[in-house]
């Protein structure tokens, strides 16, 4: 069986990105320097085999393409999860997400990481902050 193992993204400030993803519920795994001199941090969500690899290259300028797809996390209670993120200083979008949820629309929201990568939040699955 073929397995989907990880996603790698380039970041401009590893510690800022690690702190952001920690607030989303990711745990910081191994941190190391690659043979090419890149700083790597492996971010895990408890109960998931797939991980996020944050890569910092001192000689590389991070530019997130405007049409880049996003990553997504599933949570059992999106309102509680988003409330926690807002208390941690993370902006949730689109504006008025609470009102949309109470109106019966699909429970989905987004956050943007420090480099501009989007993370979609859907109500389902296990809560990484539990």
mmCIF file with all atom_site columns, C-alpha atoms in Angstrom:
data_model
loop_
_atom_site.group_PDB
_atom_site.id
_atom_site.type_symbol
_atom_site.label_atom_id
_atom_site.label_alt_id
_atom_site.label_comp_id
_atom_site.label_asym_id
_atom_site.label_entity_id
_atom_site.label_seq_id
_atom_site.pdbx_PDB_ins_code
_atom_site.Cartn_x
_atom_site.Cartn_y
_atom_site.Cartn_z
_atom_site.occupancy
_atom_site.B_iso_or_equiv
_atom_site.pdbx_formal_charge
_atom_site.auth_seq_id
_atom_site.auth_comp_id
_atom_site.auth_asym_id
_atom_site.auth_atom_id
_atom_site.pdbx_PDB_model_num
ATOM 1   C CA . UNK A 1 1   ? 0.000   0.000  0.000  1.00 0.00 ? 1   UNK A CA 1
ATOM 2   C CA . UNK A 1 2   ? 1.257   3.488  -0.856 1.00 0.00 ? 2   UNK A CA 1
ATOM 3   C CA . UNK A 1 3   ? 1.083   6.012  1.993  1.00 0.00 ? 3   UNK A CA 1
ATOM 4   C CA . UNK A 1 4   ? 0.921   9.805  1.928  1.00 0.00 ? 4   UNK A CA 1
ATOM 5   C CA . UNK A 1 5   ? 3.677   10.758 4.379  1.00 0.00 ? 5   UNK A CA 1
ATOM 6   C CA . UNK A 1 6   ? 4.258   14.488 4.675  1.00 0.00 ? 6   UNK A CA 1
ATOM 7   C CA . UNK A 1 7   ? 3.967   17.961 3.210  1.00 0.00 ? 7   UNK A CA 1
ATOM 8   C CA . UNK A 1 8   ? 6.929   20.340 3.121  1.00 0.00 ? 8   UNK A CA 1
ATOM 9   C CA . UNK A 1 9   ? 6.579   24.113 3.106  1.00 0.00 ? 9   UNK A CA 1
ATOM 10  C CA . UNK A 1 10  ? 9.257   26.791 3.132  1.00 0.00 ? 10  UNK A CA 1
ATOM 11  C CA . UNK A 1 11  ? 9.112   29.327 5.938  1.00 0.00 ? 11  UNK A CA 1
ATOM 12  C CA . UNK A 1 12  ? 10.892  32.642 6.475  1.00 0.00 ? 12  UNK A CA 1
ATOM 13  C CA . UNK A 1 13  ? 11.209  32.399 10.277 1.00 0.00 ? 13  UNK A CA 1
ATOM 14  C CA . UNK A 1 14  ? 11.202  28.873 11.705 1.00 0.00 ? 14  UNK A CA 1
ATOM 15  C CA . UNK A 1 15  ? 10.502  29.808 15.326 1.00 0.00 ? 15  UNK A CA 1
ATOM 16  C CA . UNK A 1 16  ? 7.560   32.060 14.391 1.00 0.00 ? 16  UNK A CA 1
ATOM 17  C CA . UNK A 1 17  ? 6.102   29.310 12.193 1.00 0.00 ? 17  UNK A CA 1
ATOM 18  C CA . UNK A 1 18  ? 6.619   26.654 14.867 1.00 0.00 ? 18  UNK A CA 1
ATOM 19  C CA . UNK A 1 19  ? 4.808   28.857 17.422 1.00 0.00 ? 19  UNK A CA 1
ATOM 20  C CA . UNK A 1 20  ? 1.911   29.399 14.990 1.00 0.00 ? 20  UNK A CA 1
ATOM 21  C CA . UNK A 1 21  ? 1.456   25.703 14.232 1.00 0.00 ? 21  UNK A CA 1
ATOM 22  C CA . UNK A 1 22  ? 1.771   24.867 17.945 1.00 0.00 ? 22  UNK A CA 1
ATOM 23  C CA . UNK A 1 23  ? -1.240  27.170 18.520 1.00 0.00 ? 23  UNK A CA 1
ATOM 24  C CA . UNK A 1 24  ? -3.149  25.152 15.908 1.00 0.00 ? 24  UNK A CA 1
ATOM 25  C CA . UNK A 1 25  ? -2.474  22.009 17.949 1.00 0.00 ? 25  UNK A CA 1
ATOM 26  C CA . UNK A 1 26  ? 0.613   20.667 16.179 1.00 0.00 ? 26  UNK A CA 1
ATOM 27  C CA . UNK A 1 27  ? 3.415   19.264 18.310 1.00 0.00 ? 27  UNK A CA 1
ATOM 28  C CA . UNK A 1 28  ? 7.022   19.986 17.433 1.00 0.00 ? 28  UNK A CA 1
ATOM 29  C CA . UNK A 1 29  ? 8.858   16.797 16.610 1.00 0.00 ? 29  UNK A CA 1
ATOM 30  C CA . UNK A 1 30  ? 12.443  16.529 15.460 1.00 0.00 ? 30  UNK A CA 1
ATOM 31  C CA . UNK A 1 31  ? 14.366  19.678 14.542 1.00 0.00 ? 31  UNK A CA 1
ATOM 32  C CA . UNK A 1 32  ? 17.571  19.354 12.542 1.00 0.00 ? 32  UNK A CA 1
ATOM 33  C CA . UNK A 1 33  ? 19.766  20.872 9.853  1.00 0.00 ? 33  UNK A CA 1
ATOM 34  C CA . UNK A 1 34  ? 19.827  19.166 6.452  1.00 0.00 ? 34  UNK A CA 1
ATOM 35  C CA . UNK A 1 35  ? 23.088  18.387 4.603  1.00 0.00 ? 35  UNK A CA 1
ATOM 36  C CA . UNK A 1 36  ? 22.311  21.445 2.410  1.00 0.00 ? 36  UNK A CA 1
ATOM 37  C CA . UNK A 1 37  ? 22.176  23.708 5.499  1.00 0.00 ? 37  UNK A CA 1
ATOM 38  C CA . UNK A 1 38  ? 18.383  24.057 5.685  1.00 0.00 ? 38  UNK A CA 1
ATOM 39  C CA . UNK A 1 39  ? 16.742  24.159 9.110  1.00 0.00 ? 39  UNK A CA 1
ATOM 40  C CA . UNK A 1 40  ? 13.964  21.577 9.369  1.00 0.00 ? 40  UNK A CA 1
ATOM 41  C CA . UNK A 1 41  ? 11.172  21.192 11.909 1.00 0.00 ? 41  UNK A CA 1
ATOM 42  C CA . UNK A 1 42  ? 8.720   18.300 11.779 1.00 0.00 ? 42  UNK A CA 1
ATOM 43  C CA . UNK A 1 43  ? 5.246   19.214 13.042 1.00 0.00 ? 43  UNK A CA 1
ATOM 44  C CA . UNK A 1 44  ? 2.821   16.460 14.058 1.00 0.00 ? 44  UNK A CA 1
ATOM 45  C CA . UNK A 1 45  ? -0.861  16.388 14.957 1.00 0.00 ? 45  UNK A CA 1
ATOM 46  C CA . UNK A 1 46  ? -1.498  13.716 17.597 1.00 0.00 ? 46  UNK A CA 1
ATOM 47  C CA . UNK A 1 47  ? -3.154  10.661 16.068 1.00 0.00 ? 47  UNK A CA 1
ATOM 48  C CA . UNK A 1 48  ? -2.026  11.459 12.508 1.00 0.00 ? 48  UNK A CA 1
ATOM 49  C CA . UNK A 1 49  ? 0.662   9.705  10.475 1.00 0.00 ? 49  UNK A CA 1
ATOM 50  C CA . UNK A 1 50  ? 1.010   12.600 7.997  1.00 0.00 ? 50  UNK A CA 1
ATOM 51  C CA . UNK A 1 51  ? 3.247   15.439 9.202  1.00 0.00 ? 51  UNK A CA 1
ATOM 52  C CA . UNK A 1 52  ? 4.142   18.967 8.164  1.00 0.00 ? 52  UNK A CA 1
ATOM 53  C CA . UNK A 1 53  ? 7.809   19.676 7.444  1.00 0.00 ? 53  UNK A CA 1
ATOM 54  C CA . UNK A 1 54  ? 8.778   23.322 7.926  1.00 0.00 ? 54  UNK A CA 1
ATOM 55  C CA . UNK A 1 55  ? 11.924  24.218 5.974  1.00 0.00 ? 55  UNK A CA 1
ATOM 56  C CA . UNK A 1 56  ? 14.000  27.355 6.380  1.00 0.00 ? 56  UNK A CA 1
ATOM 57  C CA . UNK A 1 57  ? 16.674  28.108 3.785  1.00 0.00 ? 57  UNK A CA 1
ATOM 58  C CA . UNK A 1 58  ? 18.733  31.205 4.632  1.00 0.00 ? 58  UNK A CA 1
ATOM 59  C CA . UNK A 1 59  ? 19.353  31.917 0.938  1.00 0.00 ? 59  UNK A CA 1
ATOM 60  C CA . UNK A 1 60  ? 15.733  31.446 -0.213 1.00 0.00 ? 60  UNK A CA 1
ATOM 61  C CA . UNK A 1 61  ? 13.016  34.124 -0.209 1.00 0.00 ? 61  UNK A CA 1
ATOM 62  C CA . UNK A 1 62  ? 9.627   32.632 0.659  1.00 0.00 ? 62  UNK A CA 1
ATOM 63  C CA . UNK A 1 63  ? 6.896   33.657 -1.773 1.00 0.00 ? 63  UNK A CA 1
ATOM 64  C CA . UNK A 1 64  ? 3.582   31.837 -1.499 1.00 0.00 ? 64  UNK A CA 1
ATOM 65  C CA . UNK A 1 65  ? 1.861   31.706 -4.905 1.00 0.00 ? 65  UNK A CA 1
ATOM 66  C CA . UNK A 1 66  ? -1.532  33.400 -4.842 1.00 0.00 ? 66  UNK A CA 1
ATOM 67  C CA . UNK A 1 67  ? -3.289  30.314 -6.168 1.00 0.00 ? 67  UNK A CA 1
ATOM 68  C CA . UNK A 1 68  ? -1.516  27.803 -3.918 1.00 0.00 ? 68  UNK A CA 1
ATOM 69  C CA . UNK A 1 69  ? -3.843  25.214 -2.477 1.00 0.00 ? 69  UNK A CA 1
ATOM 70  C CA . UNK A 1 70  ? -4.221  24.920 1.297  1.00 0.00 ? 70  UNK A CA 1
ATOM 71  C CA . UNK A 1 71  ? -3.826  22.384 4.057  1.00 0.00 ? 71  UNK A CA 1
ATOM 72  C CA . UNK A 1 72  ? -6.794  21.455 6.247  1.00 0.00 ? 72  UNK A CA 1
ATOM 73  C CA . UNK A 1 73  ? -7.491  20.224 9.763  1.00 0.00 ? 73  UNK A CA 1
ATOM 74  C CA . UNK A 1 74  ? -10.661 18.602 11.077 1.00 0.00 ? 74  UNK A CA 1
ATOM 75  C CA . UNK A 1 75  ? -11.996 19.412 14.543 1.00 0.00 ? 75  UNK A CA 1
ATOM 76  C CA . UNK A 1 76  ? -15.078 18.125 16.413 1.00 0.00 ? 76  UNK A CA 1
ATOM 77  C CA . UNK A 1 77  ? -16.220 21.606 17.520 1.00 0.00 ? 77  UNK A CA 1
ATOM 78  C CA . UNK A 1 78  ? -15.131 24.388 15.198 1.00 0.00 ? 78  UNK A CA 1
ATOM 79  C CA . UNK A 1 79  ? -16.524 27.209 17.351 1.00 0.00 ? 79  UNK A CA 1
ATOM 80  C CA . UNK A 1 80  ? -14.550 26.112 20.433 1.00 0.00 ? 80  UNK A CA 1
ATOM 81  C CA . UNK A 1 81  ? -11.432 25.583 18.317 1.00 0.00 ? 81  UNK A CA 1
ATOM 82  C CA . UNK A 1 82  ? -11.683 28.965 16.571 1.00 0.00 ? 82  UNK A CA 1
ATOM 83  C CA . UNK A 1 83  ? -12.449 30.722 19.876 1.00 0.00 ? 83  UNK A CA 1
ATOM 84  C CA . UNK A 1 84  ? -9.209  29.265 21.277 1.00 0.00 ? 84  UNK A CA 1
ATOM 85  C CA . UNK A 1 85  ? -7.255  30.387 18.217 1.00 0.00 ? 85  UNK A CA 1
ATOM 86  C CA . UNK A 1 86  ? -8.664  33.917 18.464 1.00 0.00 ? 86  UNK A CA 1
ATOM 87  C CA . UNK A 1 87  ? -7.679  34.066 22.145 1.00 0.00 ? 87  UNK A CA 1
ATOM 88  C CA . UNK A 1 88  ? -4.169  33.082 21.013 1.00 0.00 ? 88  UNK A CA 1
ATOM 89  C CA . UNK A 1 89  ? -4.130  36.045 18.608 1.00 0.00 ? 89  UNK A CA 1
ATOM 90  C CA . UNK A 1 90  ? -4.858  34.199 15.368 1.00 0.00 ? 90  UNK A CA 1
ATOM 91  C CA . UNK A 1 91  ? -7.283  35.874 12.970 1.00 0.00 ? 91  UNK A CA 1
ATOM 92  C CA . UNK A 1 92  ? -10.100 33.663 11.675 1.00 0.00 ? 92  UNK A CA 1
ATOM 93  C CA . UNK A 1 93  ? -11.654 34.357 8.293  1.00 0.00 ? 93  UNK A CA 1
ATOM 94  C CA . UNK A 1 94  ? -13.984 34.903 6.542  1.00 0.00 ? 94  UNK A CA 1
ATOM 95  C CA . UNK A 1 95  ? -15.448 37.713 8.613  1.00 0.00 ? 95  UNK A CA 1
ATOM 96  C CA . UNK A 1 96  ? -18.694 36.776 10.296 1.00 0.00 ? 96  UNK A CA 1
ATOM 97  C CA . UNK A 1 97  ? -17.866 33.070 10.483 1.00 0.00 ? 97  UNK A CA 1
ATOM 98  C CA . UNK A 1 98  ? -19.896 32.579 13.693 1.00 0.00 ? 98  UNK A CA 1
ATOM 99  C CA . UNK A 1 99  ? -23.017 34.059 12.093 1.00 0.00 ? 99  UNK A CA 1
ATOM 100 C CA . UNK A 1 100 ? -22.604 31.873 9.025  1.00 0.00 ? 100 UNK A CA 1
ATOM 101 C CA . UNK A 1 101 ? -22.409 28.766 11.211 1.00 0.00 ? 101 UNK A CA 1
ATOM 102 C CA . UNK A 1 102 ? -25.581 29.685 13.121 1.00 0.00 ? 102 UNK A CA 1
ATOM 103 C CA . UNK A 1 103 ? -27.328 30.219 9.771  1.00 0.00 ? 103 UNK A CA 1
ATOM 104 C CA . UNK A 1 104 ? -26.770 26.576 8.876  1.00 0.00 ? 104 UNK A CA 1
ATOM 105 C CA . UNK A 1 105 ? -23.931 27.083 6.420  1.00 0.00 ? 105 UNK A CA 1
ATOM 106 C CA . UNK A 1 106 ? -21.126 24.530 6.230  1.00 0.00 ? 106 UNK A CA 1
ATOM 107 C CA . UNK A 1 107 ? -18.847 24.889 9.231  1.00 0.00 ? 107 UNK A CA 1
ATOM 108 C CA . UNK A 1 108 ? -15.564 25.867 7.669  1.00 0.00 ? 108 UNK A CA 1
ATOM 109 C CA . UNK A 1 109 ? -13.126 28.677 8.393  1.00 0.00 ? 109 UNK A CA 1
ATOM 110 C CA . UNK A 1 110 ? -9.563  29.634 7.513  1.00 0.00 ? 110 UNK A CA 1
ATOM 111 C CA . UNK A 1 111 ? -6.419  30.996 9.125  1.00 0.00 ? 111 UNK A CA 1
ATOM 112 C CA . UNK A 1 112 ? -3.261  32.236 7.437  1.00 0.00 ? 112 UNK A CA 1
ATOM 113 C CA . UNK A 1 113 ? 0.179   31.307 8.723  1.00 0.00 ? 113 UNK A CA 1
ATOM 114 C CA . UNK A 1 114 ? 3.000   33.873 9.105  1.00 0.00 ? 114 UNK A CA 1
ATOM 115 C CA . UNK A 1 115 ? 4.199   33.295 5.519  1.00 0.00 ? 115 UNK A CA 1
ATOM 116 C CA . UNK A 1 116 ? 0.760   33.409 3.903  1.00 0.00 ? 116 UNK A CA 1
ATOM 117 C CA . UNK A 1 117 ? -0.084  29.698 3.676  1.00 0.00 ? 117 UNK A CA 1
ATOM 118 C CA . UNK A 1 118 ? -3.793  29.064 4.248  1.00 0.00 ? 118 UNK A CA 1
ATOM 119 C CA . UNK A 1 119 ? -5.071  26.439 6.666  1.00 0.00 ? 119 UNK A CA 1
ATOM 120 C CA . UNK A 1 120 ? -8.701  25.376 6.326  1.00 0.00 ? 120 UNK A CA 1
ATOM 121 C CA . UNK A 1 121 ? -10.595 24.337 9.459  1.00 0.00 ? 121 UNK A CA 1
ATOM 122 C CA . UNK A 1 122 ? -13.519 21.923 9.083  1.00 0.00 ? 122 UNK A CA 1
ATOM 123 C CA . UNK A 1 123 ? -15.842 20.579 11.744 1.00 0.00 ? 123 UNK A CA 1
ATOM 124 C CA . UNK A 1 124 ? -15.101 16.844 11.793 1.00 0.00 ? 124 UNK A CA 1
ATOM 125 C CA . UNK A 1 125 ? -12.488 14.435 13.079 1.00 0.00 ? 125 UNK A CA 1
ATOM 126 C CA . UNK A 1 126 ? -10.397 14.669 16.222 1.00 0.00 ? 126 UNK A CA 1
ATOM 127 C CA . UNK A 1 127 ? -9.639  17.958 17.948 1.00 0.00 ? 127 UNK A CA 1
ATOM 128 C CA . UNK A 1 128 ? -5.858  18.559 17.889 1.00 0.00 ? 128 UNK A CA 1
ATOM 129 C CA . UNK A 1 129 ? -6.179  20.873 20.908 1.00 0.00 ? 129 UNK A CA 1
ATOM 130 C CA . UNK A 1 130 ? -7.904  18.322 23.132 1.00 0.00 ? 130 UNK A CA 1
#
